[in-house]
XYZ file of C-alpha atoms in Angstrom:
268
model
C 15.305 21.740 28.323
C 12.417 19.501 29.547
C 9.396 18.644 27.217
C 6.875 21.246 28.931
C 9.301 24.137 28.464
C 10.007 23.086 24.831
C 6.349 22.770 23.971
C 5.595 26.266 25.635
C 8.522 27.902 23.779
C 7.261 26.493 20.526
C 3.770 27.753 21.023
C 4.860 31.060 22.488
C 6.990 31.715 19.464
C 3.919 30.866 17.197
C 1.707 33.182 19.348
C 4.133 36.136 19.199
C 3.866 36.150 15.338
C 0.102 35.205 15.267
C -1.498 37.501 17.598
C -0.557 40.831 16.374
C -1.658 39.872 12.849
C -4.855 38.473 14.216
C -5.793 41.390 16.506
C -5.221 43.998 13.756
C -7.965 42.334 11.758
C -10.487 42.528 14.616
C -13.160 45.079 14.419
C -12.769 47.620 17.032
C -15.508 48.342 19.404
C -14.902 51.070 22.205
C -17.920 49.699 24.270
C -16.214 46.435 24.952
C -13.456 46.470 27.480
C -10.326 44.654 26.391
C -8.899 43.789 29.787
C -5.624 41.902 29.869
C -5.938 38.225 31.096
C -3.899 36.827 33.975
C -2.617 34.059 31.563
C -1.328 34.343 27.915
C -2.728 32.528 24.994
C 0.346 30.453 24.697
C -0.096 29.323 28.437
C -3.592 28.329 27.626
C -2.658 26.320 24.582
C 0.190 24.650 26.398
C -2.133 23.532 29.293
C -4.650 22.080 26.782
C -2.242 20.248 24.613
C -0.336 18.777 27.402
C -3.451 17.414 28.856
C -4.073 15.285 25.690
C -0.380 14.190 25.587
C -0.033 13.268 29.266
C -3.130 11.088 28.869
C -4.997 11.912 32.126
C -8.681 11.125 31.952
C -10.287 13.962 33.666
C -9.277 17.513 32.739
C -10.600 18.908 36.162
C -8.270 16.468 38.118
C -5.429 17.353 35.752
C -5.845 21.114 36.180
C -6.075 21.118 39.794
C -3.411 18.584 40.721
C -0.896 18.730 37.655
C -1.099 22.365 36.628
C -2.000 24.205 39.845
C 0.135 22.064 42.086
C 2.967 20.222 40.485
C 3.378 22.751 37.762
C 2.936 25.795 39.912
C 6.438 27.238 39.177
C 5.937 26.848 35.569
C 2.368 28.372 35.499
C 2.420 30.727 38.555
C -0.713 32.799 37.521
C -3.208 30.081 36.746
C -6.781 31.177 37.719
C -9.372 28.902 39.275
C -10.674 25.906 37.109
C -13.864 27.621 36.226
C -12.205 30.849 35.283
C -9.735 28.848 33.017
C -12.460 27.258 31.144
C -13.980 30.712 30.386
C -10.605 32.074 29.354
C -9.871 28.948 27.220
C -12.224 29.643 24.479
C -10.195 32.815 23.584
C -7.391 30.603 22.343
C -9.456 28.956 19.806
C -8.517 31.005 16.765
C -4.859 30.593 17.658
C -5.315 26.835 18.255
C -6.749 26.231 14.961
C -4.150 28.049 12.991
C -1.361 26.381 15.162
C -2.727 22.955 14.169
C -2.529 23.704 10.476
C 1.150 24.602 10.955
C 1.714 21.242 12.489
C -0.103 18.950 10.137
C 1.779 16.857 7.559
C 1.925 17.442 3.956
C 0.377 15.248 1.262
C 3.153 12.775 0.087
C 1.146 11.335 -2.860
C -0.083 8.395 -0.773
C -2.950 9.152 1.647
C -5.519 7.131 3.672
C -8.903 8.499 4.296
C -11.662 7.251 6.580
C -14.443 8.691 8.990
C -15.081 7.920 12.490
C -18.015 8.813 14.822
C -17.589 11.351 17.548
C -20.066 11.154 20.259
C -20.856 14.643 21.654
C -23.747 13.477 24.057
C -25.310 10.138 24.653
C -27.859 10.237 22.015
C -26.414 12.188 19.121
C -23.173 11.869 16.989
C -21.272 13.648 14.384
C -18.695 12.265 11.802
C -15.104 13.412 11.799
C -13.430 12.802 8.251
C -9.673 12.704 8.302
C -6.940 12.143 5.895
C -3.531 10.867 6.876
C -0.372 10.340 4.713
C 1.555 7.173 4.715
C 3.599 8.384 7.497
C 0.711 8.619 9.827
C 0.661 12.461 9.822
C -2.583 14.350 9.886
C -3.060 15.993 6.411
C -6.582 17.464 6.611
C -9.814 16.939 8.431
C -13.573 18.193 8.250
C -16.504 17.656 10.573
C -19.945 16.850 9.243
C -23.414 15.788 10.647
C -24.024 12.047 11.380
C -26.366 11.843 8.326
C -23.941 13.081 5.794
C -22.459 10.680 3.216
C -18.816 9.947 3.776
C -18.157 10.690 0.144
C -19.217 14.291 0.690
C -16.843 14.739 3.536
C -13.989 13.664 1.214
C -15.005 16.219 -1.500
C -14.458 18.872 1.029
C -10.864 17.867 1.609
C -9.760 16.641 -1.702
C -8.335 20.074 -2.756
C -5.331 19.396 -0.421
C -4.509 16.036 -1.907
C -2.938 14.404 -4.855
C -1.678 10.920 -6.022
C -3.121 7.930 -4.621
C -5.788 7.872 -1.821
C -6.758 4.612 0.030
C -10.146 4.317 1.426
C -12.585 1.600 2.525
C -15.725 0.276 0.888
C -17.754 3.339 2.332
C -16.277 5.509 -0.500
C -17.118 3.151 -3.407
C -18.704 5.085 -6.205
C -17.764 5.493 -9.910
C -19.071 8.910 -9.767
C -16.634 9.958 -6.810
C -13.710 8.149 -8.465
C -14.170 9.967 -11.812
C -14.668 13.302 -10.030
C -11.483 12.995 -8.078
C -9.532 11.839 -11.172
C -10.919 14.588 -13.303
C -10.679 17.508 -10.854
C -7.501 16.707 -8.818
C -5.744 13.821 -10.571
C -6.385 11.500 -7.674
C -6.486 7.674 -7.960
C -8.964 6.359 -5.440
C -8.145 2.801 -4.278
C -11.100 0.991 -2.425
C -11.992 -2.659 -1.622
C -14.783 -4.408 -3.261
C -18.259 -5.408 -1.886
C -19.700 -8.760 -2.387
C -21.087 -9.333 -5.882
C -18.850 -6.594 -7.430
C -16.447 -7.398 -10.201
C -12.888 -7.475 -9.157
C -10.917 -4.184 -9.728
C -7.807 -4.319 -11.897
C -5.114 -3.049 -9.416
C -1.367 -3.407 -9.792
C 0.639 -5.227 -7.272
C 1.800 -2.026 -5.471
C -1.793 -0.722 -5.210
C -2.841 -3.989 -3.746
C -0.143 -3.674 -1.092
C -1.333 -0.277 -0.228
C -4.803 -1.477 0.135
C -3.641 -4.176 2.611
C -2.130 -1.350 4.673
C -5.340 0.698 4.980
C -6.026 -0.652 8.462
C -3.347 1.592 9.919
C -5.897 4.371 9.959
C -7.877 2.387 12.484
C -4.733 2.355 14.920
C -4.576 6.049 14.526
C -8.259 6.742 15.214
C -7.613 4.480 18.367
C -4.815 6.640 19.388
C -6.872 9.875 18.846
C -9.779 8.638 20.842
C -7.944 6.544 23.708
C -4.629 8.624 24.018
C -5.462 12.045 22.816
C -9.138 11.922 23.977
C -10.750 13.778 21.098
C -14.128 12.187 22.113
C -16.073 12.443 25.311
C -19.785 13.264 26.016
C -19.453 15.795 28.752
C -18.960 19.021 26.629
C -20.797 22.162 28.082
C -20.751 24.205 24.820
C -19.916 23.776 21.087
C -16.703 25.892 21.663
C -15.746 23.538 24.451
C -16.200 20.613 21.954
C -14.210 22.165 19.127
C -11.472 23.317 21.598
C -11.086 19.650 22.988
C -11.087 18.345 19.414
C -8.580 20.802 18.066
C -6.234 20.583 21.052
C -6.376 16.674 20.875
C -5.522 16.691 17.023
C -2.699 19.060 17.774
C -1.366 16.827 20.573
C -1.349 13.976 18.128
C 0.524 15.958 15.369
C 3.343 16.874 17.990
C 3.962 13.164 18.730
C 7.422 12.242 17.303
C 6.393 8.500 16.555
C 3.194 7.700 14.639
C 1.728 4.530 13.075
C 3.149 4.201 9.534
C 1.921 2.219 6.450
C 5.332 0.725 5.995
C 8.133 0.111 8.574
C 7.833 -0.720 12.408
C 5.132 0.828 14.355
C 6.809 3.043 17.156
C 5.256 3.482 20.423
C 4.337 7.075 21.637
C 6.533 8.547 24.210
C 5.451 8.215 27.979
C 5.035 11.271 30.034
């Protein structure tokens, strides 16, 4: 079985279980026509996730050349490019839930940091992410660019435990005490100039030295999975691109780790 077929089967199995439950929760409105789509939610999700994994830079070229031409036998009912963009937003709820099923679990050793995501040329937002020591995405949240990084961490802390490694942007006795008291999390950060050295064990110092792995992961998310670009036509389009990019990363079999050799991602 080739990778594209395996990816579709995995997503299709998820959609067969998710969609009946999701549709049963929707408010019924007889005035709105619920016309069936020419393509399924699983097909939409497969096309979106594969775009980020096959590392093509332009989605329109990818869709018209790769999907409609090379993959025509696999996706025989693909609509026009503009029609696909309109239909793609229907897959957003399923994509969000599918992402949560693919994220890793907290192992007791995590790394947290934030990175800017440009949504247009003169604005930005922050994306806060937590990864475990295996390089797996554990949690994430989006905040405006003027929100303190420490506030973003508080929104994600309920899924964490053990030791959390962060950069100097997360320094703060109030935050450290809050994490320790509420969730039992030990926050490890570097120190700024003029600060007194912190009393860390040799193992904790080793973890701090490995914190830079998260920058490698951010590089892969932006440069390989393309979670950032400034040509979004709508907020839904931005969110869909971000979620499908994060999902593509979660599905990579090899990820940068805090310990051991860094494996290269599989080529297309």
